[in-house]
PDB file of C-alpha atoms in Angstrom:
ATOM      1  CA  MET A   1     -38.614  12.162  28.868  1.00  0.00           C
ATOM      2  CA  LYS A   2     -39.379  15.816  28.430  1.00  0.00           C
ATOM      3  CA  VAL A   3     -36.310  16.756  30.470  1.00  0.00           C
ATOM      4  CA  ALA A   4     -34.042  14.742  28.184  1.00  0.00           C
ATOM      5  CA  SER A   5     -35.378  16.385  25.033  1.00  0.00           C
ATOM      6  CA  VAL A   6     -35.023  19.867  26.539  1.00  0.00           C
ATOM      7  CA  SER A   7     -31.389  19.214  27.486  1.00  0.00           C
ATOM      8  CA  ALA A   8     -30.676  17.787  24.027  1.00  0.00           C
ATOM      9  CA  ASN A   9     -32.108  20.921  22.418  1.00  0.00           C
ATOM     10  CA  ALA A  10     -29.973  23.082  24.684  1.00  0.00           C
ATOM     11  CA  GLN A  11     -26.838  21.140  23.696  1.00  0.00           C
ATOM     12  CA  ASP A  12     -27.707  21.535  19.995  1.00  0.00           C
ATOM     13  CA  ARG A  13     -28.083  25.287  20.421  1.00  0.00           C
ATOM     14  CA  ARG A  14     -24.749  25.572  22.239  1.00  0.00           C
ATOM     15  CA  HIS A  15     -23.061  23.511  19.504  1.00  0.00           C
ATOM     16  CA  LEU A  16     -24.489  25.788  16.824  1.00  0.00           C
ATOM     17  CA  GLN A  17     -23.383  28.864  18.728  1.00  0.00           C
ATOM     18  CA  ASP A  18     -19.808  27.538  18.994  1.00  0.00           C
ATOM     19  CA  ARG A  19     -19.594  26.975  15.250  1.00  0.00           C
ATOM     20  CA  PRO A  20     -18.882  30.061  13.141  1.00  0.00           C
ATOM     21  CA  ALA A  21     -21.582  31.127  10.760  1.00  0.00           C
ATOM     22  CA  ARG A  22     -20.968  30.740   7.036  1.00  0.00           C
ATOM     23  CA  SER A  23     -20.744  34.478   6.631  1.00  0.00           C
ATOM     24  CA  ASP A  24     -18.038  34.512   9.333  1.00  0.00           C
ATOM     25  CA  SER A  25     -15.833  31.969   7.532  1.00  0.00           C
ATOM     26  CA  GLY A  26     -14.247  34.572   5.263  1.00  0.00           C
ATOM     27  CA  GLU A  27     -15.639  33.058   2.046  1.00  0.00           C
ATOM     28  CA  SER A  28     -17.864  35.098  -0.164  1.00  0.00           C
ATOM     29  CA  SER A  29     -21.005  33.588  -1.578  1.00  0.00           C
ATOM     30  CA  SER A  30     -19.381  33.350  -5.026  1.00  0.00           C
ATOM     31  CA  GLU A  31     -16.437  31.404  -3.540  1.00  0.00           C
ATOM     32  CA  ARG A  32     -18.821  29.027  -1.794  1.00  0.00           C
ATOM     33  CA  LEU A  33     -20.760  28.583  -5.037  1.00  0.00           C
ATOM     34  CA  ALA A  34     -17.556  27.888  -6.998  1.00  0.00           C
ATOM     35  CA  THR A  35     -16.415  25.355  -4.400  1.00  0.00           C
ATOM     36  CA  ARG A  36     -19.819  23.690  -4.373  1.00  0.00           C
ATOM     37  CA  SER A  37     -20.007  23.488  -8.169  1.00  0.00           C
ATOM     38  CA  SER A  38     -16.451  22.126  -8.271  1.00  0.00           C
ATOM     39  CA  VAL A  39     -17.389  19.406  -5.809  1.00  0.00           C
ATOM     40  CA  TYR A  40     -20.531  18.592  -7.767  1.00  0.00           C
ATOM     41  CA  SER A  41     -18.707  18.479 -11.098  1.00  0.00           C
ATOM     42  CA  ARG A  42     -16.017  16.157  -9.688  1.00  0.00           C
ATOM     43  CA  ARG A  43     -18.698  13.901  -8.239  1.00  0.00           C
ATOM     44  CA  GLU A  44     -20.631  13.890 -11.498  1.00  0.00           C
ATOM     45  CA  ALA A  45     -17.491  13.047 -13.485  1.00  0.00           C
ATOM     46  CA  ARG A  46     -16.680  10.211 -11.097  1.00  0.00           C
ATOM     47  CA  LEU A  47     -20.202   8.788 -11.319  1.00  0.00           C
ATOM     48  CA  ASN A  48     -20.198   9.053 -15.118  1.00  0.00           C
ATOM     49  CA  SER A  49     -16.896   7.225 -15.344  1.00  0.00           C
ATOM     50  CA  LEU A  50     -18.253   4.438 -13.142  1.00  0.00           C
ATOM     51  CA  SER A  51     -21.481   4.039 -15.102  1.00  0.00           C
ATOM     52  CA  LYS A  52     -19.901   3.966 -18.582  1.00  0.00           C
ATOM     53  CA  PRO A  53     -18.374   0.684 -19.700  1.00  0.00           C
ATOM     54  CA  GLU A  54     -14.835   1.454 -20.709  1.00  0.00           C
ATOM     55  CA  GLU A  55     -13.562  -0.151 -23.896  1.00  0.00           C
ATOM     56  CA  ASP A  56      -9.919  -0.241 -22.974  1.00  0.00           C
ATOM     57  CA  ALA A  57      -7.222  -2.597 -24.167  1.00  0.00           C
ATOM     58  CA  SER A  58      -7.695  -5.043 -21.321  1.00  0.00           C
ATOM     59  CA  SER A  59     -11.376  -5.676 -22.070  1.00  0.00           C
ATOM     60  CA  LYS A  60     -10.543  -6.168 -25.745  1.00  0.00           C
ATOM     61  CA  ASP A  61      -7.809  -8.592 -24.754  1.00  0.00           C
ATOM     62  CA  TYR A  62     -10.280 -10.611 -22.690  1.00  0.00           C
ATOM     63  CA  LYS A  63     -12.681 -10.761 -25.610  1.00  0.00           C
ATOM     64  CA  LYS A  64      -9.899 -11.907 -27.942  1.00  0.00           C
ATOM     65  CA  LEU A  65      -8.748 -14.509 -25.415  1.00  0.00           C
ATOM     66  CA  TYR A  66     -12.322 -15.753 -25.052  1.00  0.00           C
ATOM     67  CA  ASP A  67     -12.760 -16.002 -28.830  1.00  0.00           C
ATOM     68  CA  ASP A  68      -9.432 -17.820 -29.164  1.00  0.00           C
ATOM     69  CA  ALA A  69     -10.452 -20.255 -26.439  1.00  0.00           C
ATOM     70  CA  LEU A  70     -13.741 -20.973 -28.231  1.00  0.00           C
ATOM     71  CA  VAL A  71     -11.934 -21.706 -31.496  1.00  0.00           C
ATOM     72  CA  GLU A  72      -9.453 -23.991 -29.762  1.00  0.00           C
ATOM     73  CA  ASN A  73     -12.275 -25.797 -27.930  1.00  0.00           C
ATOM     74  CA  GLU A  74     -13.997 -26.511 -31.248  1.00  0.00           C
ATOM     75  CA  LYS A  75     -10.758 -27.895 -32.703  1.00  0.00           C
ATOM     76  CA  LEU A  76     -10.254 -30.076 -29.636  1.00  0.00           C
ATOM     77  CA  LYS A  77     -13.833 -31.360 -29.839  1.00  0.00           C
ATOM     78  CA  ALA A  78     -13.299 -32.318 -33.477  1.00  0.00           C
ATOM     79  CA  ARG A  79     -10.040 -34.137 -32.612  1.00  0.00           C
ATOM     80  CA  LEU A  80     -11.757 -35.925 -29.732  1.00  0.00           C
ATOM     81  CA  GLU A  81     -14.537 -37.110 -32.025  1.00  0.00           C
ATOM     82  CA  GLU A  82     -11.977 -38.383 -34.556  1.00  0.00           C
ATOM     83  CA  SER A  83     -10.121 -40.208 -31.777  1.00  0.00           C
ATOM     84  CA  LYS A  84     -13.353 -41.820 -30.559  1.00  0.00           C
ATOM     85  CA  GLN A  85     -14.136 -43.033 -34.084  1.00  0.00           C
ATOM     86  CA  GLU A  86     -10.604 -44.411 -34.502  1.00  0.00           C
ATOM     87  CA  LEU A  87     -10.833 -46.165 -31.130  1.00  0.00           C
ATOM     88  CA  SER A  88     -14.131 -47.726 -32.135  1.00  0.00           C
ATOM     89  CA  ARG A  89     -12.647 -48.926 -35.434  1.00  0.00           C
ATOM     90  CA  ILE A  90      -9.589 -50.422 -33.699  1.00  0.00           C
ATOM     91  CA  ARG A  91     -11.766 -52.174 -31.091  1.00  0.00           C
ATOM     92  CA  SER A  92     -13.872 -53.775 -33.779  1.00  0.00           C
ATOM     93  CA  GLN A  93     -10.688 -54.967 -35.564  1.00  0.00           C
ATOM     94  CA  LEU A  94      -9.384 -56.353 -32.273  1.00  0.00           C
ATOM     95  CA  ASP A  95     -12.677 -58.172 -31.673  1.00  0.00           C
ATOM     96  CA  ARG A  96     -12.523 -59.741 -35.165  1.00  0.00           C
ATOM     97  CA  LEU A  97      -8.899 -60.808 -34.666  1.00  0.00           C
ATOM     98  CA  THR A  98      -9.722 -62.250 -31.252  1.00  0.00           C
ATOM     99  CA  GLN A  99     -12.574 -64.281 -32.768  1.00  0.00           C
ATOM    100  CA  VAL A 100     -10.358 -65.550 -35.602  1.00  0.00           C
ATOM    101  CA  THR A 101      -7.543 -66.419 -33.183  1.00  0.00           C
ATOM    102  CA  THR A 102      -9.948 -68.191 -30.863  1.00  0.00           C
ATOM    103  CA  LYS A 103     -11.386 -70.245 -33.746  1.00  0.00           C
ATOM    104  CA  LEU A 104      -7.897 -71.183 -34.963  1.00  0.00           C
ATOM    105  CA  TRP A 105      -6.830 -72.187 -31.470  1.00  0.00           C
ATOM    106  CA  GLU A 106      -9.992 -74.263 -30.985  1.00  0.00           C
ATOM    107  CA  ASN A 107      -9.404 -75.955 -34.354  1.00  0.00           C
ATOM    108  CA  ASN A 108      -5.798 -76.702 -33.396  1.00  0.00           C
ATOM    109  CA  GLN A 109      -6.931 -78.135 -30.078  1.00  0.00           C
ATOM    110  CA  THR A 110      -9.456 -80.344 -31.834  1.00  0.00           C
ATOM    111  CA  CYS A 111      -6.777 -81.561 -34.252  1.00  0.00           C
ATOM    112  CA  PHE A 112      -4.388 -82.470 -31.393  1.00  0.00           C
ATOM    113  CA  GLU A 113      -7.118 -84.309 -29.499  1.00  0.00           C
ATOM    114  CA  THR A 114      -8.154 -86.395 -32.479  1.00  0.00           C
ATOM    115  CA  GLY A 115      -4.560 -87.015 -33.356  1.00  0.00           C
ATOM    116  CA  THR A 116      -4.704 -85.697 -36.856  1.00  0.00           C
TER     117      THR A 116
END
């Protein structure tokens, strides 16, 4: 185990030696600072834009569509209730007519049987 960790440390050191130091890259510290702050400001702007809910035209359109759908649903519910009431009224009329027709038919049958 100890041999493996020693060889890993040696590889890390060689890798670091192969890589140029920051001071060797040709950038001054002010250039590195400007680049770093630019990266941070872009990241911050991106995160802010993701966290803020945007009130654009499409979200307003969805709200308007939703409100319109609610209004139409209420109208349809009212029409459905009216239709149910009308159906109930027509059924009761049909029941009364069926009873009257049945009584008339029974009376006619009785009259034919008795011969009157």
